Amino acid sequence: MVFNTGAALLDAIVLAVVSKEQQGTYGYKITQDVRKALEVSESTLYPVLRRLQKDECLEVYDMQFDGRNRRYYKVTDKGMAQLQLYRAEWKKYSQKITDMFEGGVNL
């Protein structure tokens, strides 16, 4: 993708991906799901997960899988509220950009 992805957009995408799983999901799957929309490395994604956890938008728990612990991430109520805000802002923002590309915005 030729467009840079800012921190807020990455946060929004990660919250959207994690919110799809009621019981939470783990880092590798989050990476794979995010990569369906944009190219991102694990070294980029894990700081996003930590930041969202620090901001109380994600909760983290470990569960055994194939004899080892796997870290799971789940969206909190605060995270769902933040995701709703991101969705509303994205709708307005993306419409403005679309309008500009299609010649509908007067500059």
PDB file of N, CA and C in Angstrom:
ATOM      1  N   MET A   1       0.844  -1.174   0.000  1.00  0.00           N
ATOM      2  CA  MET A   1       0.000   0.000   0.000  1.00  0.00           C
ATOM      3  C   MET A   1       0.889   1.238   0.000  1.00  0.00           C
ATOM      4  N   VAL A   2       0.547   2.231  -0.751  1.00  0.00           N
ATOM      5  CA  VAL A   2       1.354   3.436  -0.872  1.00  0.00           C
ATOM      6  C   VAL A   2       1.054   4.463   0.212  1.00  0.00           C
ATOM      7  N   PHE A   3      -0.014   4.297   0.971  1.00  0.00           N
ATOM      8  CA  PHE A   3      -0.388   5.248   2.007  1.00  0.00           C
ATOM      9  C   PHE A   3       0.165   4.797   3.352  1.00  0.00           C
ATOM     10  N   ASN A   4       0.689   5.751   4.128  1.00  0.00           N
ATOM     11  CA  ASN A   4       1.166   5.443   5.470  1.00  0.00           C
ATOM     12  C   ASN A   4      -0.027   5.220   6.394  1.00  0.00           C
ATOM     13  N   THR A   5       0.173   4.357   7.370  1.00  0.00           N
ATOM     14  CA  THR A   5      -0.874   4.060   8.337  1.00  0.00           C
ATOM     15  C   THR A   5      -0.473   4.653   9.671  1.00  0.00           C
ATOM     16  N   GLY A   6      -1.244   5.598  10.166  1.00  0.00           N
ATOM     17  CA  GLY A   6      -0.954   6.231  11.443  1.00  0.00           C
ATOM     18  C   GLY A   6      -1.359   5.360  12.616  1.00  0.00           C
ATOM     19  N   ALA A   7      -0.917   5.774  13.801  1.00  0.00           N
ATOM     20  CA  ALA A   7      -1.179   5.007  15.019  1.00  0.00           C
ATOM     21  C   ALA A   7      -2.676   4.849  15.295  1.00  0.00           C
ATOM     22  N   ALA A   8      -3.448   5.909  15.103  1.00  0.00           N
ATOM     23  CA  ALA A   8      -4.887   5.831  15.388  1.00  0.00           C
ATOM     24  C   ALA A   8      -5.571   4.829  14.455  1.00  0.00           C
ATOM     25  N   LEU A   9      -5.179   4.829  13.182  1.00  0.00           N
ATOM     26  CA  LEU A   9      -5.785   3.886  12.244  1.00  0.00           C
ATOM     27  C   LEU A   9      -5.400   2.452  12.587  1.00  0.00           C
ATOM     28  N   LEU A  10      -4.147   2.230  12.975  1.00  0.00           N
ATOM     29  CA  LEU A  10      -3.732   0.890  13.397  1.00  0.00           C
ATOM     30  C   LEU A  10      -4.505   0.455  14.634  1.00  0.00           C
ATOM     31  N   ASP A  11      -4.662   1.354  15.600  1.00  0.00           N
ATOM     32  CA  ASP A  11      -5.445   1.032  16.795  1.00  0.00           C
ATOM     33  C   ASP A  11      -6.865   0.632  16.404  1.00  0.00           C
ATOM     34  N   ALA A  12      -7.466   1.401  15.520  1.00  0.00           N
ATOM     35  CA  ALA A  12      -8.835   1.130  15.095  1.00  0.00           C
ATOM     36  C   ALA A  12      -8.944  -0.223  14.405  1.00  0.00           C
ATOM     37  N   ILE A  13      -8.005  -0.529  13.531  1.00  0.00           N
ATOM     38  CA  ILE A  13      -8.035  -1.809  12.807  1.00  0.00           C
ATOM     39  C   ILE A  13      -7.864  -2.970  13.779  1.00  0.00           C
ATOM     40  N   VAL A  14      -6.925  -2.846  14.703  1.00  0.00           N
ATOM     41  CA  VAL A  14      -6.702  -3.922  15.680  1.00  0.00           C
ATOM     42  C   VAL A  14      -7.936  -4.112  16.552  1.00  0.00           C
ATOM     43  N   LEU A  15      -8.527  -3.028  17.042  1.00  0.00           N
ATOM     44  CA  LEU A  15      -9.745  -3.159  17.846  1.00  0.00           C
ATOM     45  C   LEU A  15     -10.857  -3.818  17.039  1.00  0.00           C
ATOM     46  N   ALA A  16     -10.992  -3.451  15.768  1.00  0.00           N
ATOM     47  CA  ALA A  16     -12.033  -4.056  14.923  1.00  0.00           C
ATOM     48  C   ALA A  16     -11.798  -5.557  14.770  1.00  0.00           C
ATOM     49  N   VAL A  17     -10.554  -5.953  14.544  1.00  0.00           N
ATOM     50  CA  VAL A  17     -10.225  -7.376  14.371  1.00  0.00           C
ATOM     51  C   VAL A  17     -10.486  -8.144  15.657  1.00  0.00           C
ATOM     52  N   VAL A  18     -10.009  -7.626  16.773  1.00  0.00           N
ATOM     53  CA  VAL A  18     -10.167  -8.338  18.050  1.00  0.00           C
ATOM     54  C   VAL A  18     -11.632  -8.383  18.470  1.00  0.00           C
ATOM     55  N   SER A  19     -12.392  -7.347  18.150  1.00  0.00           N
ATOM     56  CA  SER A  19     -13.803  -7.304  18.563  1.00  0.00           C
ATOM     57  C   SER A  19     -14.647  -8.371  17.882  1.00  0.00           C
ATOM     58  N   LYS A  20     -14.172  -8.931  16.796  1.00  0.00           N
ATOM     59  CA  LYS A  20     -14.924  -9.972  16.069  1.00  0.00           C
ATOM     60  C   LYS A  20     -14.961 -11.289  16.837  1.00  0.00           C
ATOM     61  N   GLU A  21     -14.048 -11.445  17.797  1.00  0.00           N
ATOM     62  CA  GLU A  21     -13.939 -12.691  18.562  1.00  0.00           C
ATOM     63  C   GLU A  21     -14.427 -12.479  19.988  1.00  0.00           C
ATOM     64  N   GLN A  22     -15.577 -13.039  20.317  1.00  0.00           N
ATOM     65  CA  GLN A  22     -16.189 -12.847  21.642  1.00  0.00           C
ATOM     66  C   GLN A  22     -15.255 -13.240  22.783  1.00  0.00           C
ATOM     67  N   GLN A  23     -14.544 -14.358  22.623  1.00  0.00           N
ATOM     68  CA  GLN A  23     -13.687 -14.860  23.692  1.00  0.00           C
ATOM     69  C   GLN A  23     -12.258 -14.353  23.585  1.00  0.00           C
ATOM     70  N   GLY A  24     -11.998 -13.487  22.603  1.00  0.00           N
ATOM     71  CA  GLY A  24     -10.653 -12.978  22.407  1.00  0.00           C
ATOM     72  C   GLY A  24      -9.919 -13.761  21.335  1.00  0.00           C
ATOM     73  N   THR A  25      -8.763 -13.281  20.976  1.00  0.00           N
ATOM     74  CA  THR A  25      -7.954 -13.930  19.961  1.00  0.00           C
ATOM     75  C   THR A  25      -6.487 -13.674  20.266  1.00  0.00           C
ATOM     76  N   TYR A  26      -5.610 -14.408  19.616  1.00  0.00           N
ATOM     77  CA  TYR A  26      -4.187 -14.347  19.939  1.00  0.00           C
ATOM     78  C   TYR A  26      -3.407 -13.571  18.872  1.00  0.00           C
ATOM     79  N   GLY A  27      -2.196 -13.172  19.251  1.00  0.00           N
ATOM     80  CA  GLY A  27      -1.396 -12.272  18.445  1.00  0.00           C
ATOM     81  C   GLY A  27      -1.177 -12.686  17.007  1.00  0.00           C
ATOM     82  N   TYR A  28      -0.804 -13.946  16.770  1.00  0.00           N
ATOM     83  CA  TYR A  28      -0.533 -14.384  15.401  1.00  0.00           C
ATOM     84  C   TYR A  28      -1.778 -14.252  14.530  1.00  0.00           C
ATOM     85  N   LYS A  29      -2.936 -14.650  15.060  1.00  0.00           N
ATOM     86  CA  LYS A  29      -4.182 -14.547  14.289  1.00  0.00           C
ATOM     87  C   LYS A  29      -4.539 -13.090  14.036  1.00  0.00           C
ATOM     88  N   ILE A  30      -4.303 -12.236  15.029  1.00  0.00           N
ATOM     89  CA  ILE A  30      -4.553 -10.803  14.836  1.00  0.00           C
ATOM     90  C   ILE A  30      -3.695 -10.290  13.690  1.00  0.00           C
ATOM     91  N   THR A  31      -2.421 -10.660  13.692  1.00  0.00           N
ATOM     92  CA  THR A  31      -1.515 -10.243  12.612  1.00  0.00           C
ATOM     93  C   THR A  31      -2.030 -10.700  11.262  1.00  0.00           C
ATOM     94  N   GLN A  32      -2.442 -11.946  11.161  1.00  0.00           N
ATOM     95  CA  GLN A  32      -2.936 -12.472   9.887  1.00  0.00           C
ATOM     96  C   GLN A  32      -4.202 -11.751   9.437  1.00  0.00           C
ATOM     97  N   ASP A  33      -5.093 -11.465  10.371  1.00  0.00           N
ATOM     98  CA  ASP A  33      -6.334 -10.768  10.018  1.00  0.00           C
ATOM     99  C   ASP A  33      -6.072  -9.324   9.596  1.00  0.00           C
ATOM    100  N   VAL A  34      -5.179  -8.638  10.301  1.00  0.00           N
ATOM    101  CA  VAL A  34      -4.844  -7.254   9.941  1.00  0.00           C
ATOM    102  C   VAL A  34      -4.203  -7.227   8.560  1.00  0.00           C
ATOM    103  N   ARG A  35      -3.389  -8.219   8.251  1.00  0.00           N
ATOM    104  CA  ARG A  35      -2.708  -8.283   6.952  1.00  0.00           C
ATOM    105  C   ARG A  35      -3.677  -8.450   5.785  1.00  0.00           C
ATOM    106  N   LYS A  36      -4.907  -8.807   6.065  1.00  0.00           N
ATOM    107  CA  LYS A  36      -5.910  -8.870   4.992  1.00  0.00           C
ATOM    108  C   LYS A  36      -6.242  -7.467   4.493  1.00  0.00           C
ATOM    109  N   ALA A  37      -6.029  -6.454   5.353  1.00  0.00           N
ATOM    110  CA  ALA A  37      -6.324  -5.069   4.979  1.00  0.00           C
ATOM    111  C   ALA A  37      -5.065  -4.295   4.603  1.00  0.00           C
ATOM    112  N   LEU A  38      -3.969  -4.551   5.316  1.00  0.00           N
ATOM    113  CA  LEU A  38      -2.736  -3.833   5.029  1.00  0.00           C
ATOM    114  C   LEU A  38      -1.541  -4.646   5.489  1.00  0.00           C
ATOM    115  N   GLU A  39      -0.405  -4.358   4.879  1.00  0.00           N
ATOM    116  CA  GLU A  39       0.818  -5.086   5.225  1.00  0.00           C
ATOM    117  C   GLU A  39       1.397  -4.507   6.513  1.00  0.00           C
ATOM    118  N   VAL A  40       1.531  -5.351   7.507  1.00  0.00           N
ATOM    119  CA  VAL A  40       2.060  -4.928   8.798  1.00  0.00           C
ATOM    120  C   VAL A  40       2.884  -6.074   9.378  1.00  0.00           C
ATOM    121  N   SER A  41       3.994  -5.721  10.011  1.00  0.00           N
ATOM    122  CA  SER A  41       4.850  -6.737  10.612  1.00  0.00           C
ATOM    123  C   SER A  41       4.434  -6.982  12.059  1.00  0.00           C
ATOM    124  N   GLU A  42       4.834  -8.130  12.576  1.00  0.00           N
ATOM    125  CA  GLU A  42       4.545  -8.413  13.981  1.00  0.00           C
ATOM    126  C   GLU A  42       5.243  -7.402  14.880  1.00  0.00           C
ATOM    127  N   SER A  43       6.431  -6.949  14.476  1.00  0.00           N
ATOM    128  CA  SER A  43       7.161  -5.979  15.297  1.00  0.00           C
ATOM    129  C   SER A  43       6.441  -4.630  15.349  1.00  0.00           C
ATOM    130  N   THR A  44       5.575  -4.368  14.398  1.00  0.00           N
ATOM    131  CA  THR A  44       4.742  -3.162  14.426  1.00  0.00           C
ATOM    132  C   THR A  44       3.492  -3.406  15.250  1.00  0.00           C
ATOM    133  N   LEU A  45       2.941  -4.594  15.140  1.00  0.00           N
ATOM    134  CA  LEU A  45       1.650  -4.887  15.745  1.00  0.00           C
ATOM    135  C   LEU A  45       1.710  -5.069  17.266  1.00  0.00           C
ATOM    136  N   TYR A  46       2.738  -5.724  17.776  1.00  0.00           N
ATOM    137  CA  TYR A  46       2.773  -5.999  19.210  1.00  0.00           C
ATOM    138  C   TYR A  46       2.847  -4.737  20.067  1.00  0.00           C
ATOM    139  N   PRO A  47       3.575  -3.693  19.653  1.00  0.00           N
ATOM    140  CA  PRO A  47       3.481  -2.437  20.424  1.00  0.00           C
ATOM    141  C   PRO A  47       2.072  -1.835  20.416  1.00  0.00           C
ATOM    142  N   VAL A  48       1.339  -2.018  19.319  1.00  0.00           N
ATOM    143  CA  VAL A  48      -0.049  -1.547  19.257  1.00  0.00           C
ATOM    144  C   VAL A  48      -0.882  -2.305  20.291  1.00  0.00           C
ATOM    145  N   LEU A  49      -0.709  -3.612  20.361  1.00  0.00           N
ATOM    146  CA  LEU A  49      -1.443  -4.419  21.342  1.00  0.00           C
ATOM    147  C   LEU A  49      -1.106  -3.982  22.764  1.00  0.00           C
ATOM    148  N   ARG A  50       0.177  -3.737  23.028  1.00  0.00           N
ATOM    149  CA  ARG A  50       0.580  -3.287  24.374  1.00  0.00           C
ATOM    150  C   ARG A  50      -0.010  -1.913  24.696  1.00  0.00           C
ATOM    151  N   ARG A  51      -0.003  -1.005  23.727  1.00  0.00           N
ATOM    152  CA  ARG A  51      -0.557   0.332  23.949  1.00  0.00           C
ATOM    153  C   ARG A  51      -2.055   0.246  24.244  1.00  0.00           C
ATOM    154  N   LEU A  52      -2.778  -0.573  23.473  1.00  0.00           N
ATOM    155  CA  LEU A  52      -4.217  -0.721  23.697  1.00  0.00           C
ATOM    156  C   LEU A  52      -4.504  -1.362  25.049  1.00  0.00           C
ATOM    157  N   GLN A  53      -3.631  -2.262  25.477  1.00  0.00           N
ATOM    158  CA  GLN A  53      -3.782  -2.858  26.801  1.00  0.00           C
ATOM    159  C   GLN A  53      -3.531  -1.804  27.879  1.00  0.00           C
ATOM    160  N   LYS A  54      -2.479  -1.014  27.715  1.00  0.00           N
ATOM    161  CA  LYS A  54      -2.154   0.045  28.675  1.00  0.00           C
ATOM    162  C   LYS A  54      -3.288   1.060  28.770  1.00  0.00           C
ATOM    163  N   ASP A  55      -3.926   1.344  27.646  1.00  0.00           N
ATOM    164  CA  ASP A  55      -5.045   2.295  27.606  1.00  0.00           C
ATOM    165  C   ASP A  55      -6.368   1.668  28.044  1.00  0.00           C
ATOM    166  N   GLU A  56      -6.326   0.419  28.492  1.00  0.00           N
ATOM    167  CA  GLU A  56      -7.484  -0.329  28.991  1.00  0.00           C
ATOM    168  C   GLU A  56      -8.541  -0.583  27.920  1.00  0.00           C
ATOM    169  N   CYS A  57      -8.097  -0.638  26.670  1.00  0.00           N
ATOM    170  CA  CYS A  57      -9.000  -0.982  25.568  1.00  0.00           C
ATOM    171  C   CYS A  57      -8.991  -2.483  25.295  1.00  0.00           C
ATOM    172  N   LEU A  58      -7.921  -3.145  25.724  1.00  0.00           N
ATOM    173  CA  LEU A  58      -7.810  -4.598  25.598  1.00  0.00           C
ATOM    174  C   LEU A  58      -7.466  -5.195  26.949  1.00  0.00           C
ATOM    175  N   GLU A  59      -8.016  -6.377  27.206  1.00  0.00           N
ATOM    176  CA  GLU A  59      -7.562  -7.141  28.351  1.00  0.00           C
ATOM    177  C   GLU A  59      -6.824  -8.355  27.814  1.00  0.00           C
ATOM    178  N   VAL A  60      -5.904  -8.860  28.609  1.00  0.00           N
ATOM    179  CA  VAL A  60      -5.025  -9.934  28.167  1.00  0.00           C
ATOM    180  C   VAL A  60      -5.134 -11.099  29.137  1.00  0.00           C
ATOM    181  N   TYR A  61      -5.153 -12.297  28.594  1.00  0.00           N
ATOM    182  CA  TYR A  61      -5.096 -13.486  29.442  1.00  0.00           C
ATOM    183  C   TYR A  61      -4.339 -14.574  28.692  1.00  0.00           C
ATOM    184  N   ASP A  62      -3.766 -15.502  29.435  1.00  0.00           N
ATOM    185  CA  ASP A  62      -3.029 -16.617  28.854  1.00  0.00           C
ATOM    186  C   ASP A  62      -3.855 -17.886  28.986  1.00  0.00           C
ATOM    187  N   MET A  63      -3.727 -18.742  27.966  1.00  0.00           N
ATOM    188  CA  MET A  63      -4.422 -20.025  27.983  1.00  0.00           C
ATOM    189  C   MET A  63      -3.500 -21.070  27.367  1.00  0.00           C
ATOM    190  N   GLN A  64      -3.581 -22.276  27.888  1.00  0.00           N
ATOM    191  CA  GLN A  64      -2.782 -23.375  27.353  1.00  0.00           C
ATOM    192  C   GLN A  64      -3.241 -23.747  25.948  1.00  0.00           C
ATOM    193  N   PHE A  65      -2.275 -23.952  25.057  1.00  0.00           N
ATOM    194  CA  PHE A  65      -2.566 -24.434  23.708  1.00  0.00           C
ATOM    195  C   PHE A  65      -1.392 -25.300  23.276  1.00  0.00           C
ATOM    196  N   ASP A  66      -1.660 -26.563  22.986  1.00  0.00           N
ATOM    197  CA  ASP A  66      -0.621 -27.516  22.583  1.00  0.00           C
ATOM    198  C   ASP A  66       0.564 -27.531  23.553  1.00  0.00           C
ATOM    199  N   GLY A  67       0.262 -27.525  24.844  1.00  0.00           N
ATOM    200  CA  GLY A  67       1.289 -27.653  25.858  1.00  0.00           C
ATOM    201  C   GLY A  67       2.056 -26.387  26.193  1.00  0.00           C
ATOM    202  N   ARG A  68       1.639 -25.263  25.657  1.00  0.00           N
ATOM    203  CA  ARG A  68       2.309 -24.013  26.007  1.00  0.00           C
ATOM    204  C   ARG A  68       1.281 -22.900  26.141  1.00  0.00           C
ATOM    205  N   ASN A  69       1.692 -21.818  26.768  1.00  0.00           N
ATOM    206  CA  ASN A  69       0.786 -20.691  26.951  1.00  0.00           C
ATOM    207  C   ASN A  69       0.654 -19.885  25.670  1.00  0.00           C
ATOM    208  N   ARG A  70      -0.547 -19.471  25.407  1.00  0.00           N
ATOM    209  CA  ARG A  70      -0.823 -18.565  24.293  1.00  0.00           C
ATOM    210  C   ARG A  70      -1.515 -17.342  24.889  1.00  0.00           C
ATOM    211  N   ARG A  71      -1.035 -16.157  24.516  1.00  0.00           N
ATOM    212  CA  ARG A  71      -1.602 -14.913  25.029  1.00  0.00           C
ATOM    213  C   ARG A  71      -2.784 -14.485  24.167  1.00  0.00           C
ATOM    214  N   TYR A  72      -3.912 -14.249  24.819  1.00  0.00           N
ATOM    215  CA  TYR A  72      -5.137 -13.825  24.138  1.00  0.00           C
ATOM    216  C   TYR A  72      -5.463 -12.377  24.492  1.00  0.00           C
ATOM    217  N   TYR A  73      -6.079 -11.703  23.543  1.00  0.00           N
ATOM    218  CA  TYR A  73      -6.490 -10.310  23.698  1.00  0.00           C
ATOM    219  C   TYR A  73      -7.995 -10.228  23.491  1.00  0.00           C
ATOM    220  N   LYS A  74      -8.653  -9.457  24.350  1.00  0.00           N
ATOM    221  CA  LYS A  74     -10.098  -9.298  24.278  1.00  0.00           C
ATOM    222  C   LYS A  74     -10.429  -7.817  24.461  1.00  0.00           C
ATOM    223  N   VAL A  75     -11.383  -7.311  23.689  1.00  0.00           N
ATOM    224  CA  VAL A  75     -11.762  -5.906  23.767  1.00  0.00           C
ATOM    225  C   VAL A  75     -12.587  -5.670  25.035  1.00  0.00           C
ATOM    226  N   THR A  76     -12.259  -4.606  25.751  1.00  0.00           N
ATOM    227  CA  THR A  76     -12.990  -4.215  26.954  1.00  0.00           C
ATOM    228  C   THR A  76     -14.158  -3.302  26.550  1.00  0.00           C
ATOM    229  N   ASP A  77     -14.982  -2.963  27.518  1.00  0.00           N
ATOM    230  CA  ASP A  77     -16.063  -1.998  27.254  1.00  0.00           C
ATOM    231  C   ASP A  77     -15.486  -0.665  26.794  1.00  0.00           C
ATOM    232  N   LYS A  78     -14.404  -0.238  27.431  1.00  0.00           N
ATOM    233  CA  LYS A  78     -13.748   1.010  27.022  1.00  0.00           C
ATOM    234  C   LYS A  78     -13.237   0.886  25.584  1.00  0.00           C
ATOM    235  N   GLY A  79     -12.701  -0.283  25.238  1.00  0.00           N
ATOM    236  CA  GLY A  79     -12.226  -0.514  23.879  1.00  0.00           C
ATOM    237  C   GLY A  79     -13.355  -0.485  22.862  1.00  0.00           C
ATOM    238  N   MET A  80     -14.518  -1.016  23.224  1.00  0.00           N
ATOM    239  CA  MET A  80     -15.677  -0.986  22.310  1.00  0.00           C
ATOM    240  C   MET A  80     -16.143   0.449  22.096  1.00  0.00           C
ATOM    241  N   ALA A  81     -16.131   1.245  23.155  1.00  0.00           N
ATOM    242  CA  ALA A  81     -16.515   2.657  23.021  1.00  0.00           C
ATOM    243  C   ALA A  81     -15.531   3.385  22.109  1.00  0.00           C
ATOM    244  N   GLN A  82     -14.241   3.089  22.267  1.00  0.00           N
ATOM    245  CA  GLN A  82     -13.217   3.708  21.429  1.00  0.00           C
ATOM    246  C   GLN A  82     -13.387   3.267  19.976  1.00  0.00           C
ATOM    247  N   LEU A  83     -13.700   1.998  19.773  1.00  0.00           N
ATOM    248  CA  LEU A  83     -13.917   1.487  18.420  1.00  0.00           C
ATOM    249  C   LEU A  83     -15.102   2.181  17.761  1.00  0.00           C
ATOM    250  N   GLN A  84     -16.170   2.411  18.509  1.00  0.00           N
ATOM    251  CA  GLN A  84     -17.333   3.125  17.964  1.00  0.00           C
ATOM    252  C   GLN A  84     -16.944   4.541  17.538  1.00  0.00           C
ATOM    253  N   LEU A  85     -16.118   5.190  18.344  1.00  0.00           N
ATOM    254  CA  LEU A  85     -15.627   6.522  17.999  1.00  0.00           C
ATOM    255  C   LEU A  85     -14.790   6.468  16.717  1.00  0.00           C
ATOM    256  N   TYR A  86     -13.888   5.510  16.641  1.00  0.00           N
ATOM    257  CA  TYR A  86     -13.065   5.347  15.439  1.00  0.00           C
ATOM    258  C   TYR A  86     -13.934   5.109  14.205  1.00  0.00           C
ATOM    259  N   ARG A  87     -14.943   4.273  14.348  1.00  0.00           N
ATOM    260  CA  ARG A  87     -15.828   3.981  13.205  1.00  0.00           C
ATOM    261  C   ARG A  87     -16.534   5.239  12.715  1.00  0.00           C
ATOM    262  N   ALA A  88     -17.041   6.039  13.637  1.00  0.00           N
ATOM    263  CA  ALA A  88     -17.741   7.274  13.265  1.00  0.00           C
ATOM    264  C   ALA A  88     -16.787   8.250  12.587  1.00  0.00           C
ATOM    265  N   GLU A  89     -15.592   8.402  13.152  1.00  0.00           N
ATOM    266  CA  GLU A  89     -14.596   9.302  12.574  1.00  0.00           C
ATOM    267  C   GLU A  89     -14.139   8.816  11.205  1.00  0.00           C
ATOM    268  N   TRP A  90     -13.948   7.499  11.069  1.00  0.00           N
ATOM    269  CA  TRP A  90     -13.517   6.937   9.788  1.00  0.00           C
ATOM    270  C   TRP A  90     -14.567   7.177   8.711  1.00  0.00           C
ATOM    271  N   LYS A  91     -15.825   7.030   9.070  1.00  0.00           N
ATOM    272  CA  LYS A  91     -16.901   7.230   8.103  1.00  0.00           C
ATOM    273  C   LYS A  91     -16.853   8.655   7.551  1.00  0.00           C
ATOM    274  N   LYS A  92     -16.710   9.638   8.437  1.00  0.00           N
ATOM    275  CA  LYS A  92     -16.634  11.029   7.992  1.00  0.00           C
ATOM    276  C   LYS A  92     -15.368  11.276   7.173  1.00  0.00           C
ATOM    277  N   TYR A  93     -14.243  10.802   7.672  1.00  0.00           N
ATOM    278  CA  TYR A  93     -12.954  11.016   7.012  1.00  0.00           C
ATOM    279  C   TYR A  93     -12.922  10.376   5.620  1.00  0.00           C
ATOM    280  N   SER A  94     -13.317   9.118   5.562  1.00  0.00           N
ATOM    281  CA  SER A  94     -13.252   8.411   4.275  1.00  0.00           C
ATOM    282  C   SER A  94     -14.211   9.019   3.253  1.00  0.00           C
ATOM    283  N   GLN A  95     -15.342   9.527   3.718  1.00  0.00           N
ATOM    284  CA  GLN A  95     -16.278  10.178   2.794  1.00  0.00           C
ATOM    285  C   GLN A  95     -15.669  11.454   2.221  1.00  0.00           C
ATOM    286  N   LYS A  96     -14.989  12.224   3.058  1.00  0.00           N
ATOM    287  CA  LYS A  96     -14.337  13.443   2.575  1.00  0.00           C
ATOM    288  C   LYS A  96     -13.269  13.124   1.532  1.00  0.00           C
ATOM    289  N   ILE A  97     -12.479  12.097   1.784  1.00  0.00           N
ATOM    290  CA  ILE A  97     -11.432  11.706   0.832  1.00  0.00           C
ATOM    291  C   ILE A  97     -12.062  11.213  -0.466  1.00  0.00           C
ATOM    292  N   THR A  98     -13.083  10.394  -0.372  1.00  0.00           N
ATOM    293  CA  THR A  98     -13.780   9.916  -1.564  1.00  0.00           C
ATOM    294  C   THR A  98     -14.333  11.079  -2.353  1.00  0.00           C
ATOM    295  N   ASP A  99     -14.953  12.021  -1.668  1.00  0.00           N
ATOM    296  CA  ASP A  99     -15.496  13.201  -2.341  1.00  0.00           C
ATOM    297  C   ASP A  99     -14.396  13.974  -3.080  1.00  0.00           C
ATOM    298  N   MET A 100     -13.241  14.109  -2.424  1.00  0.00           N
ATOM    299  CA  MET A 100     -12.138  14.829  -3.060  1.00  0.00           C
ATOM    300  C   MET A 100     -11.660  14.097  -4.310  1.00  0.00           C
ATOM    301  N   PHE A 101     -11.511  12.782  -4.221  1.00  0.00           N
ATOM    302  CA  PHE A 101     -11.061  12.002  -5.369  1.00  0.00           C
ATOM    303  C   PHE A 101     -12.056  12.077  -6.513  1.00  0.00           C
ATOM    304  N   GLU A 102     -13.324  12.189  -6.175  1.00  0.00           N
ATOM    305  CA  GLU A 102     -14.362  12.218  -7.200  1.00  0.00           C
ATOM    306  C   GLU A 102     -14.761  13.630  -7.589  1.00  0.00           C
ATOM    307  N   GLY A 103     -14.056  14.618  -7.060  1.00  0.00           N
ATOM    308  CA  GLY A 103     -14.285  15.999  -7.449  1.00  0.00           C
ATOM    309  C   GLY A 103     -15.443  16.675  -6.773  1.00  0.00           C
ATOM    310  N   GLY A 104     -15.944  16.103  -5.659  1.00  0.00           N
ATOM    311  CA  GLY A 104     -17.129  16.665  -5.039  1.00  0.00           C
ATOM    312  C   GLY A 104     -16.882  17.673  -3.933  1.00  0.00           C
ATOM    313  N   VAL A 105     -15.618  17.942  -3.587  1.00  0.00           N
ATOM    314  CA  VAL A 105     -15.331  18.882  -2.496  1.00  0.00           C
ATOM    315  C   VAL A 105     -14.784  20.165  -3.088  1.00  0.00           C
ATOM    316  N   ASN A 106     -15.376  21.284  -2.694  1.00  0.00           N
ATOM    317  CA  ASN A 106     -14.878  22.583  -3.133  1.00  0.00           C
ATOM    318  C   ASN A 106     -13.711  23.007  -2.252  1.00  0.00           C
ATOM    319  N   LEU A 107     -12.587  23.280  -2.863  1.00  0.00           N
ATOM    320  CA  LEU A 107     -11.392  23.668  -2.096  1.00  0.00           C
ATOM    321  C   LEU A 107     -11.281  25.159  -1.953  1.00  0.00           C
TER     322      LEU A 107
END
